[in-house]
Coordinates of C-alpha atoms in Angstrom, one line a residue:
X1 CA 0.0 -0.1 -0.1
X2 CA 1.4 3.5 -0.9
X3 CA 1.9 5.9 1.5
X4 CA -1.8 7.8 0.9
X5 CA -1.9 11.8 2.4
X6 CA -4.7 14.3 1.9
X7 CA -4.2 17.9 2.2
X8 CA -7.4 18.9 4.5
X9 CA -7.9 22.6 5.5
X10 CA -4.1 23.3 5.0
X11 CA -2.7 20.0 7.0
X12 CA -1.7 16.8 5.1
X13 CA -3.7 14.3 7.0
X14 CA -2.5 9.9 6.3
X15 CA -5.0 7.8 5.4
X16 CA -3.6 4.9 6.3
X17 CA -6.7 3.4 7.8
X18 CA -8.8 3.8 4.8
X19 CA -9.8 1.1 2.6
X20 CA -10.6 1.0 -1.4
X21 CA -14.1 1.7 -0.6
X22 CA -14.2 4.0 2.3
X23 CA -16.0 6.8 1.5
X24 CA -14.4 10.7 1.6
X25 CA -17.3 11.8 3.5
X26 CA -16.6 8.9 6.7
X27 CA -12.7 9.3 6.3
X28 CA -13.5 12.9 7.0
X29 CA -15.9 12.4 9.8
X30 CA -13.3 9.8 11.2
X31 CA -10.5 12.9 11.7
X32 CA -13.0 14.7 13.7
X33 CA -14.4 17.0 10.4
X34 CA -17.9 16.2 11.4
X35 CA -19.3 19.5 9.5
X36 CA -20.0 17.3 6.2
X37 CA -23.3 15.5 6.8
X38 CA -24.8 12.3 4.9
X39 CA -28.5 12.8 3.6
X40 CA -29.4 10.5 0.5
X41 CA -26.5 8.2 0.0
X42 CA -26.9 9.1 -3.7
X43 CA -25.1 12.5 -4.5
X44 CA -29.1 14.4 -4.4
X45 CA -28.7 16.3 -0.8
X46 CA -25.7 18.3 -0.8
X47 CA -25.0 17.7 2.4
X48 CA -21.9 16.4 2.8
X49 CA -20.3 18.7 0.5
X50 CA -16.9 19.9 0.4
X51 CA -14.2 21.9 -1.8
X52 CA -11.4 20.2 -4.1
X53 CA -8.6 22.4 -5.8
X54 CA -8.8 21.0 -9.1
X55 CA -7.0 22.2 -12.4
X56 CA -8.2 25.4 -14.4
X57 CA -6.5 26.1 -17.3
X58 CA -2.3 26.6 -17.3
X59 CA -1.3 27.6 -13.9
X60 CA -4.3 27.8 -12.2
X61 CA -6.5 26.0 -10.2
X62 CA -10.4 25.9 -9.1
X63 CA -12.3 25.2 -6.2
X64 CA -15.0 22.9 -7.0
X65 CA -17.6 21.5 -5.1
X66 CA -18.2 17.8 -5.0
X67 CA -20.2 15.3 -2.7
X68 CA -18.1 13.8 -0.6
X69 CA -20.4 11.1 0.4
X70 CA -20.0 9.3 -3.3
X71 CA -16.3 9.0 -4.1
X72 CA -13.7 7.0 -2.2
X73 CA -11.5 9.0 0.2
X74 CA -7.9 7.2 -1.3
X75 CA -9.0 8.8 -5.2
X76 CA -8.0 12.1 -3.3
X77 CA -3.9 10.7 -2.7
X78 CA -2.2 14.2 -2.9
X79 CA -5.0 16.4 -2.9
X80 CA -6.3 19.3 -1.3
X81 CA -9.5 19.6 0.5
X82 CA -11.4 22.3 2.3
X83 CA -14.5 21.7 4.6
X84 CA -16.9 23.8 5.8
X85 CA -14.6 24.0 9.2
X86 CA -11.4 24.8 7.0
X87 CA -13.7 28.0 5.8
X88 CA -13.2 30.2 8.3
X89 CA -10.3 28.2 9.8
X90 CA -6.6 29.8 10.1
X91 CA -4.6 27.8 7.4
X92 CA -3.4 25.0 8.6
X93 CA -4.6 25.2 12.7
X94 CA -7.5 23.6 12.5
X95 CA -9.3 26.4 14.9
X96 CA -11.2 28.8 14.3
X97 CA -10.5 32.2 13.3
X98 CA -13.2 33.9 11.9
X99 CA -16.0 33.5 10.0
X100 CA -16.0 33.2 6.1
X101 CA -18.1 35.7 4.1
X102 CA -20.2 33.2 3.0
X103 CA -20.4 32.0 6.2
X104 CA -21.5 35.1 7.5
X105 CA -23.9 36.1 5.1
X106 CA -25.7 32.8 5.8
X107 CA -25.3 33.3 9.4
X108 CA -27.0 37.3 9.1
X109 CA -29.5 36.5 6.8
X110 CA -30.8 33.6 8.8
X111 CA -29.7 31.2 5.9
X112 CA -29.7 28.5 8.5
X113 CA -32.0 26.6 11.1
X114 CA -32.0 23.1 12.3
X115 CA -28.5 23.7 10.5
X116 CA -27.9 19.4 8.6
X117 CA -27.5 21.0 5.4
X118 CA -25.6 24.0 5.7
X119 CA -22.2 23.0 5.8
X120 CA -22.8 21.5 2.4
X121 CA -24.7 25.0 1.2
X122 CA -21.9 26.7 2.5
X123 CA -19.1 24.5 0.3
X124 CA -21.1 25.1 -2.9
X125 CA -21.8 28.8 -1.9
X126 CA -18.0 29.2 -0.9
X127 CA -17.0 27.5 -4.7
X128 CA -19.4 30.3 -6.8
X129 CA -17.8 33.0 -4.2
X130 CA -14.2 32.0 -5.6
X131 CA -15.1 31.6 -9.1
X132 CA -13.5 33.7 -10.9
X133 CA -15.6 34.7 -13.8
X134 CA -18.1 35.4 -11.5
X135 CA -19.2 39.4 -12.4
X136 CA -21.9 41.7 -11.9
X137 CA -24.5 42.2 -14.4
X138 CA -23.9 45.5 -16.3
X139 CA -27.6 47.2 -15.0
X140 CA -26.0 45.6 -11.4
X141 CA -22.8 46.8 -11.3
X142 CA -23.6 50.4 -9.2
X143 CA -23.4 50.1 -5.7
X144 CA -25.6 48.2 -3.8
X145 CA -25.9 47.8 0.1
X146 CA -28.4 46.1 2.4
X147 CA -32.0 44.8 1.9
X148 CA -31.1 46.5 -2.2
X149 CA -29.2 44.0 -3.2
X150 CA -31.2 41.6 -1.4
X151 CA -33.7 39.1 -3.5
X152 CA -32.8 41.6 -6.8
X153 CA -33.4 39.7 -9.6
X154 CA -31.1 40.1 -13.0
X155 CA -33.1 41.1 -16.0
X156 CA -32.1 38.9 -18.5
X157 CA -31.7 36.0 -16.4
X158 CA -33.7 35.6 -13.2
X159 CA -31.6 32.7 -11.9
X160 CA -28.6 35.0 -11.8
X161 CA -27.7 37.8 -8.6
X162 CA -27.0 41.1 -9.1
X163 CA -23.5 40.2 -7.8
X164 CA -23.4 37.5 -10.6
X165 CA -23.5 34.9 -8.6
X166 CA -25.4 32.0 -10.7
X167 CA -27.6 30.2 -8.1
X168 CA -27.4 26.8 -10.1
X169 CA -24.1 26.6 -8.0
X170 CA -26.5 25.4 -4.9
X171 CA -29.1 23.1 -7.3
X172 CA -27.4 20.3 -5.8
X173 CA -28.0 21.1 -2.1
X174 CA -31.8 20.5 -0.6
X175 CA -32.8 22.6 2.9
X176 CA -36.1 21.4 4.3
X177 CA -36.8 23.7 7.1
X178 CA -35.1 26.8 6.5
X179 CA -36.6 27.7 3.3
X180 CA -34.7 28.4 0.1
X181 CA -34.8 32.3 0.4
X182 CA -32.8 33.4 2.8
X183 CA -30.0 31.3 1.1
X184 CA -30.6 33.2 -1.8
X185 CA -30.3 36.4 -0.2
X186 CA -26.8 35.2 1.3
X187 CA -25.7 34.2 -1.8
X188 CA -26.9 37.5 -3.4
X189 CA -25.2 39.5 -0.6
X190 CA -21.7 38.4 -1.2
X191 CA -18.8 40.7 -2.9
X192 CA -15.6 40.0 -4.2
X193 CA -13.2 38.4 -2.4
X194 CA -10.2 40.0 -0.8
X195 CA -6.8 40.6 -2.5
X196 CA -5.7 38.9 0.6
X197 CA -8.2 36.1 1.0
X198 CA -5.9 33.0 1.1
X199 CA -8.5 30.4 -0.5
X200 CA -8.4 33.4 -3.7
X201 CA -4.9 33.6 -3.5
X202 CA -4.9 29.2 -3.7
X203 CA -6.1 29.7 -7.2
X204 CA -3.4 31.6 -8.8
X205 CA -1.4 28.2 -8.6
X206 CA -1.9 25.0 -10.3
X207 CA -3.6 22.3 -8.4
X208 CA -1.8 19.3 -7.5
X209 CA -1.5 16.6 -9.4
X210 CA -2.7 13.6 -8.9
X211 CA 0.0 10.2 -8.4
X212 CA -0.3 6.8 -9.1
X213 CA -1.9 5.6 -5.9
X214 CA -2.3 1.8 -4.8
X215 CA -4.4 0.7 -1.7
X216 CA -5.6 -3.2 -1.2
X217 CA -7.7 -3.9 2.5
X218 CA -10.1 -5.7 2.8
X219 CA -10.3 -7.9 -0.3
X220 CA -10.5 -5.5 -2.4
X221 CA -8.1 -2.6 -4.5
X222 CA -7.9 0.7 -5.3
X223 CA -5.4 1.6 -8.2
X224 CA -5.1 4.9 -10.1
X225 CA -2.5 4.1 -13.1
X226 CA 0.0 6.3 -13.7
X227 CA -0.7 6.0 -17.3
X228 CA -3.3 4.7 -20.2
X229 CA -0.5 1.3 -20.8
X230 CA -0.7 0.3 -17.0
X231 CA -4.5 0.9 -17.2
X232 CA -4.6 -1.6 -20.2
X233 CA -2.5 -3.9 -18.1
X234 CA -4.7 -4.0 -15.4
X235 CA -7.9 -4.5 -17.7
X236 CA -6.3 -7.3 -19.1
X237 CA -5.5 -8.9 -16.0
X238 CA -9.1 -8.1 -14.6
X239 CA -11.4 -7.0 -17.5
X240 CA -14.0 -6.8 -15.4
X241 CA -12.6 -4.1 -13.0
X242 CA -14.8 -1.1 -12.2
X243 CA -13.5 2.2 -14.0
X244 CA -14.3 5.2 -12.1
X245 CA -13.8 9.2 -12.9
X246 CA -16.1 10.8 -10.8
X247 CA -18.0 8.2 -8.7
X248 CA -21.4 9.6 -9.2
X249 CA -22.9 5.9 -10.1
X250 CA -20.4 3.7 -9.0
X251 CA -20.4 5.6 -5.2
X252 CA -24.2 5.0 -5.5
X253 CA -23.6 1.3 -6.3
X254 CA -21.4 1.3 -3.3
X255 CA -23.4 3.3 -1.2
X256 CA -27.5 1.8 -1.8
X257 CA -26.5 -1.4 -3.6
X258 CA -23.2 -2.7 -1.1
X259 CA -21.9 -3.5 -4.3
X260 CA -17.5 -3.7 -3.4
X261 CA -15.8 -4.3 -6.8
X262 CA -12.7 -6.3 -6.2
X263 CA -10.5 -3.9 -8.1
X264 CA -11.6 0.0 -9.2
X265 CA -9.5 1.7 -11.6
X266 CA -9.4 5.9 -11.6
X267 CA -9.5 7.1 -14.5
X268 CA -10.3 10.7 -13.7
X269 CA -6.8 12.2 -14.1
X270 CA -5.2 10.4 -17.1
X271 CA -4.0 13.1 -19.3
X272 CA -5.1 11.2 -22.4
X273 CA -8.7 10.9 -21.1
X274 CA -9.0 14.6 -20.7
X275 CA -8.4 16.1 -24.2
X276 CA -10.8 19.0 -25.7
X277 CA -10.3 19.5 -28.9
X278 CA -11.9 21.6 -31.4
X279 CA -11.5 21.2 -35.2
X280 CA -13.0 22.1 -37.9
X281 CA -14.8 18.9 -38.7
X282 CA -15.3 17.8 -34.8
X283 CA -14.9 18.6 -31.2
X284 CA -13.1 15.4 -29.7
X285 CA -14.2 15.3 -25.8
X286 CA -12.2 13.0 -23.4
X287 CA -14.2 10.9 -21.8
X288 CA -12.6 11.8 -18.5
X289 CA -13.6 15.5 -18.7
X290 CA -15.9 16.4 -15.9
X291 CA -19.2 17.9 -17.2
X292 CA -18.2 21.3 -15.9
X293 CA -15.0 21.4 -17.5
X294 CA -16.6 20.0 -21.1
X295 CA -19.2 23.3 -20.3
X296 CA -16.6 25.6 -20.0
X297 CA -14.4 24.6 -22.4
X298 CA -16.8 24.5 -25.2
X299 CA -17.9 27.9 -24.3
X300 CA -20.9 27.8 -26.1
X301 CA -20.2 26.1 -29.2
X302 CA -22.8 23.7 -29.1
X303 CA -26.0 25.4 -28.5
X304 CA -27.5 21.6 -28.0
X305 CA -25.4 20.8 -25.1
X306 CA -26.0 24.5 -23.9
X307 CA -29.5 23.2 -22.6
X308 CA -28.3 19.7 -21.3
X309 CA -25.8 20.6 -19.1
X310 CA -28.1 22.8 -16.5
X311 CA -30.5 19.9 -16.6
X312 CA -28.3 17.1 -15.7
X313 CA -28.2 16.3 -12.0
X314 CA -26.5 19.3 -10.1
X315 CA -23.6 21.4 -10.5
X316 CA -22.0 18.9 -7.7
X317 CA -22.6 16.3 -10.0
X318 CA -21.8 17.9 -13.3
X319 CA -18.7 18.9 -11.2
X320 CA -17.6 15.6 -10.7
X321 CA -19.2 13.3 -13.4
X322 CA -18.0 12.7 -17.2
X323 CA -19.6 11.8 -20.7
X324 CA -17.3 8.5 -19.9
X325 CA -19.2 7.3 -17.0
X326 CA -22.4 8.7 -18.0
X327 CA -22.6 6.4 -21.3
X328 CA -20.3 3.5 -19.9
X329 CA -23.1 2.8 -17.4
X330 CA -25.6 1.9 -20.5
X331 CA -28.3 3.1 -18.4
X332 CA -31.8 4.1 -20.6
X333 CA -32.3 7.0 -18.7
X334 CA -28.9 8.3 -18.9
X335 CA -29.4 12.5 -20.1
X336 CA -26.1 12.7 -22.2
X337 CA -26.8 10.0 -24.8
X338 CA -30.3 11.6 -26.2
X339 CA -28.6 15.0 -26.7
X340 CA -25.5 13.3 -27.8
X341 CA -27.5 10.8 -30.5
X342 CA -29.2 14.0 -31.8
X343 CA -25.8 15.6 -32.3
X344 CA -24.6 12.2 -34.4
X345 CA -21.9 11.9 -31.9
X346 CA -19.8 8.4 -32.1
X347 CA -17.4 7.2 -29.3
X348 CA -14.1 6.3 -29.8
X349 CA -13.3 3.0 -28.0
X350 CA -9.5 2.2 -27.0
X351 CA -7.4 -0.8 -26.0
X352 CA -4.5 -2.1 -25.8
X353 CA -4.2 -3.4 -29.3
X354 CA -5.5 0.4 -30.4
X355 CA -8.6 2.8 -31.1
X356 CA -11.8 2.2 -33.0
X357 CA -15.0 5.1 -33.3
X358 CA -18.4 3.7 -33.5
X359 CA -21.2 5.8 -33.8
X360 CA -23.4 6.1 -30.7
X361 CA -26.4 5.0 -32.2
X362 CA -24.7 1.5 -33.0
X363 CA -23.1 1.5 -29.3
X364 CA -25.9 -0.1 -27.3
X365 CA -26.9 -3.3 -28.1
X366 CA -29.4 -4.1 -25.1
X367 CA -30.7 -3.2 -21.4
X368 CA -27.1 -1.8 -19.9
X369 CA -24.5 -3.9 -22.9
X370 CA -23.0 -2.3 -25.5
X371 CA -20.1 -3.0 -28.4
X372 CA -17.5 -2.7 -26.1
X373 CA -15.4 -5.4 -25.8
X374 CA -13.3 -6.7 -22.3
X375 CA -10.3 -4.2 -22.5
X376 CA -11.7 -1.5 -23.7
X377 CA -12.6 1.7 -22.5
X378 CA -14.4 4.7 -24.2
X379 CA -11.6 7.3 -24.6
X380 CA -13.3 9.9 -26.0
X381 CA -16.2 11.7 -27.8
X382 CA -17.0 13.2 -30.9
X383 CA -19.7 15.4 -32.0
X384 CA -19.5 15.9 -35.8
X385 CA -19.4 19.8 -37.3
X386 CA -21.0 22.0 -38.0
X387 CA -23.9 21.1 -35.7
X388 CA -27.7 21.5 -36.6
X389 CA -29.1 25.0 -37.2
X390 CA -32.5 24.5 -34.7
X391 CA -31.5 21.7 -31.4
X392 CA -33.5 21.6 -28.3
X393 CA -32.7 19.6 -25.8
X394 CA -36.3 18.2 -23.3
X395 CA -36.3 16.9 -20.2
X396 CA -39.3 15.8 -18.7
X397 CA -39.2 14.6 -14.8
X398 CA -41.0 15.3 -11.7
X399 CA -38.6 18.5 -10.9
X400 CA -37.0 20.7 -12.6
X401 CA -33.7 20.2 -11.9
X402 CA -32.0 18.1 -9.7
X403 CA -34.0 14.9 -11.1
X404 CA -33.8 11.6 -13.1
X405 CA -35.5 11.7 -16.2
X406 CA -38.8 10.4 -17.0
X407 CA -38.2 10.8 -20.6
X408 CA -35.6 13.1 -22.2
X409 CA -35.3 14.3 -25.6
X410 CA -32.7 15.8 -27.8
X411 CA -33.9 16.9 -31.7
X412 CA -31.2 18.6 -34.2
X413 CA -33.1 19.7 -37.4
X414 CA -30.9 21.5 -40.3
X415 CA -33.1 23.4 -43.1
X416 CA -32.8 24.6 -46.6
X417 CA -34.9 26.1 -48.9
X418 CA -37.5 25.3 -46.5
X419 CA -37.4 21.9 -46.4
X420 CA -35.8 19.7 -43.6
X421 CA -32.3 18.6 -45.1
X422 CA -31.3 16.6 -42.1
X423 CA -33.1 15.7 -38.8
X424 CA -31.7 13.4 -35.6
X425 CA -34.0 12.8 -32.4
X426 CA -32.4 10.8 -29.3
X427 CA -35.0 9.6 -26.9
X428 CA -34.1 8.5 -23.5
X429 CA -36.3 6.7 -20.7
X430 CA -38.7 4.9 -23.4
X431 CA -36.8 1.3 -24.4
X432 CA -33.9 -0.3 -22.9
X433 CA -31.7 1.8 -24.1
X434 CA -31.3 5.4 -25.3
X435 CA -32.7 5.1 -29.3
X436 CA -32.9 7.3 -32.3
X437 CA -36.6 8.2 -33.4
X438 CA -36.5 7.0 -36.8
X439 CA -39.8 6.6 -37.7
X440 CA -40.4 10.2 -36.8
X441 CA -37.3 11.4 -38.7
X442 CA -38.0 9.5 -42.2
X443 CA -41.7 11.6 -41.3
X444 CA -39.5 15.0 -41.3
X445 CA -36.6 14.2 -43.4
X446 CA -36.9 15.8 -47.2
X447 CA -40.1 17.3 -46.1
X448 CA -41.3 20.9 -46.1
X449 CA -41.1 22.3 -42.5
X450 CA -45.0 23.0 -42.1
X451 CA -47.1 22.3 -39.2
X452 CA -48.7 19.3 -41.0
X453 CA -45.5 17.6 -41.5
X454 CA -44.7 18.3 -37.5
X455 CA -48.3 17.2 -36.7
X456 CA -47.8 14.0 -38.4
X457 CA -44.2 13.2 -37.2
X458 CA -45.2 14.1 -34.0
X459 CA -47.9 11.0 -34.0
X460 CA -44.9 9.0 -35.0
X461 CA -42.9 9.8 -32.8
X462 CA -45.3 8.8 -29.9
X463 CA -45.0 5.4 -30.9
X464 CA -41.3 5.2 -30.8
X465 CA -39.5 2.9 -28.5
X466 CA -41.2 0.4 -25.5
X467 CA -42.0 2.3 -23.0
X468 CA -43.3 0.8 -19.7
X469 CA -45.3 1.9 -16.3
X470 CA -42.6 2.7 -13.5
X471 CA -42.5 4.7 -10.6
X472 CA -41.8 7.8 -12.4
X473 CA -44.0 8.0 -15.2
X474 CA -46.7 5.3 -16.9
X475 CA -45.6 4.0 -20.5
X476 CA -49.1 6.4 -21.8
X477 CA -47.5 9.6 -20.2
X478 CA -43.9 8.5 -21.4
X479 CA -46.1 8.3 -25.0
X480 CA -47.6 11.8 -24.5
X481 CA -44.3 13.7 -23.4
X482 CA -42.8 12.1 -26.8
X483 CA -45.7 13.9 -29.2
X484 CA -45.3 17.5 -26.9
X485 CA -41.7 17.3 -27.0
X486 CA -41.9 17.8 -31.0
X487 CA -45.2 20.2 -30.8
X488 CA -42.6 22.6 -28.6
X489 CA -40.3 22.1 -30.8
X490 CA -42.1 23.6 -33.9
X491 CA -43.5 26.1 -31.4
X492 CA -40.5 27.5 -30.9
X493 CA -38.6 26.8 -34.1
X494 CA -41.6 27.6 -36.8
X495 CA -41.1 29.8 -39.6
X496 CA -42.1 33.6 -39.2
X497 CA -44.4 33.2 -42.3
X498 CA -47.6 32.9 -41.1
X499 CA -48.7 31.1 -44.1
X500 CA -46.5 28.2 -43.1
X501 CA -46.8 27.9 -39.1
X502 CA -50.4 27.6 -38.7

């Protein structure tokens, strides 16, 4: 076993007692840092949130909020973690010095009652507080103090405060007793970090590299390979090893299903899986880049993905989850697959023998099964360019954000001379795998972009897949939502000519 050490609140701590499946949350609490709590054990409530220093371009780092209840503690070997206790403590001492600005605003604005969720809220709020892109919108840059700033909404985006605070930063944090208004008030009252703020200054230095890590205990092993070649060697010996990046899915299996895979291979810091390349003909996204990193890196180049990202779980999850993991699980309700199917994406599969590219609509072969062979991994996702002129992603769920889909629909339509020159529609939640809506596509392709065409295609779309009744939705409801999704798309993308759109 290698010497596993994690820097927590400025102090290096040994992880000698942590096994391959010991969660970061449990290890922190065993270390006496009991601010982070367990609420759901599934990454949905945010009570366990902490901050981690992650890479942010050349020579910089970014304080990133993540759920501590999902990833193993040993996956943070060599990393820097800050808990709610560390925000208001003198670095390296572990003793309280003064309240952090986030803690201060939460206190004076009544943002806490029982306090169970408060440390998680504070950490998520602190990550947004230190986001260097955060700035007051132009209309809100004049000085505001006290109640003048509280509750005021930027006209262009009601999810953004007058201080530039993105309220989606708290989408993965739930509170059952305080009510969200005082928490929002605290977020919108935050100013800019002071020049002397040590956590702000820390972002001006690179994040620590992730060293190769090996841990063995309780008949299980955790390995962070130092290279892609080493990863393939482990997969050759143990083809059914559990691959993890952000552990947002595997961690739920450990917590809820009591899964204990004998070998866990961490791939999240392998540089060959963390590429983002934008060329003339395609975009290639490394399978181990977090969705938040992809969102920042693409910077609006793919409008369909910009619609997907806010609806994909929560910011806490997107800070860890990856396209490779979401596609690799093979879940029929994974949100990324319908969007990527609409974009005509393919996956790059890699093994010790080389690489091959497989269109995503040919990747899945059955429920949680794919063409990926033993020893192969998803190295990257490729999206052809240019993307379609008209696109949308619709997610139907019981909550607007931070929920699992009942139905997900990705639509991409290209028009030429008033007719549909190309169309792709990806569906999730209506079959054993994510699928293409080929019947509806056939109705649309080559036809005039006209209301009658869309009505016929929507009727065809309602018959796609093999939806079932379950606790999230009935089969009938799912079919109805498919039809409504295309009608909504028409309402949003109908021609300006009233004779055509009537």
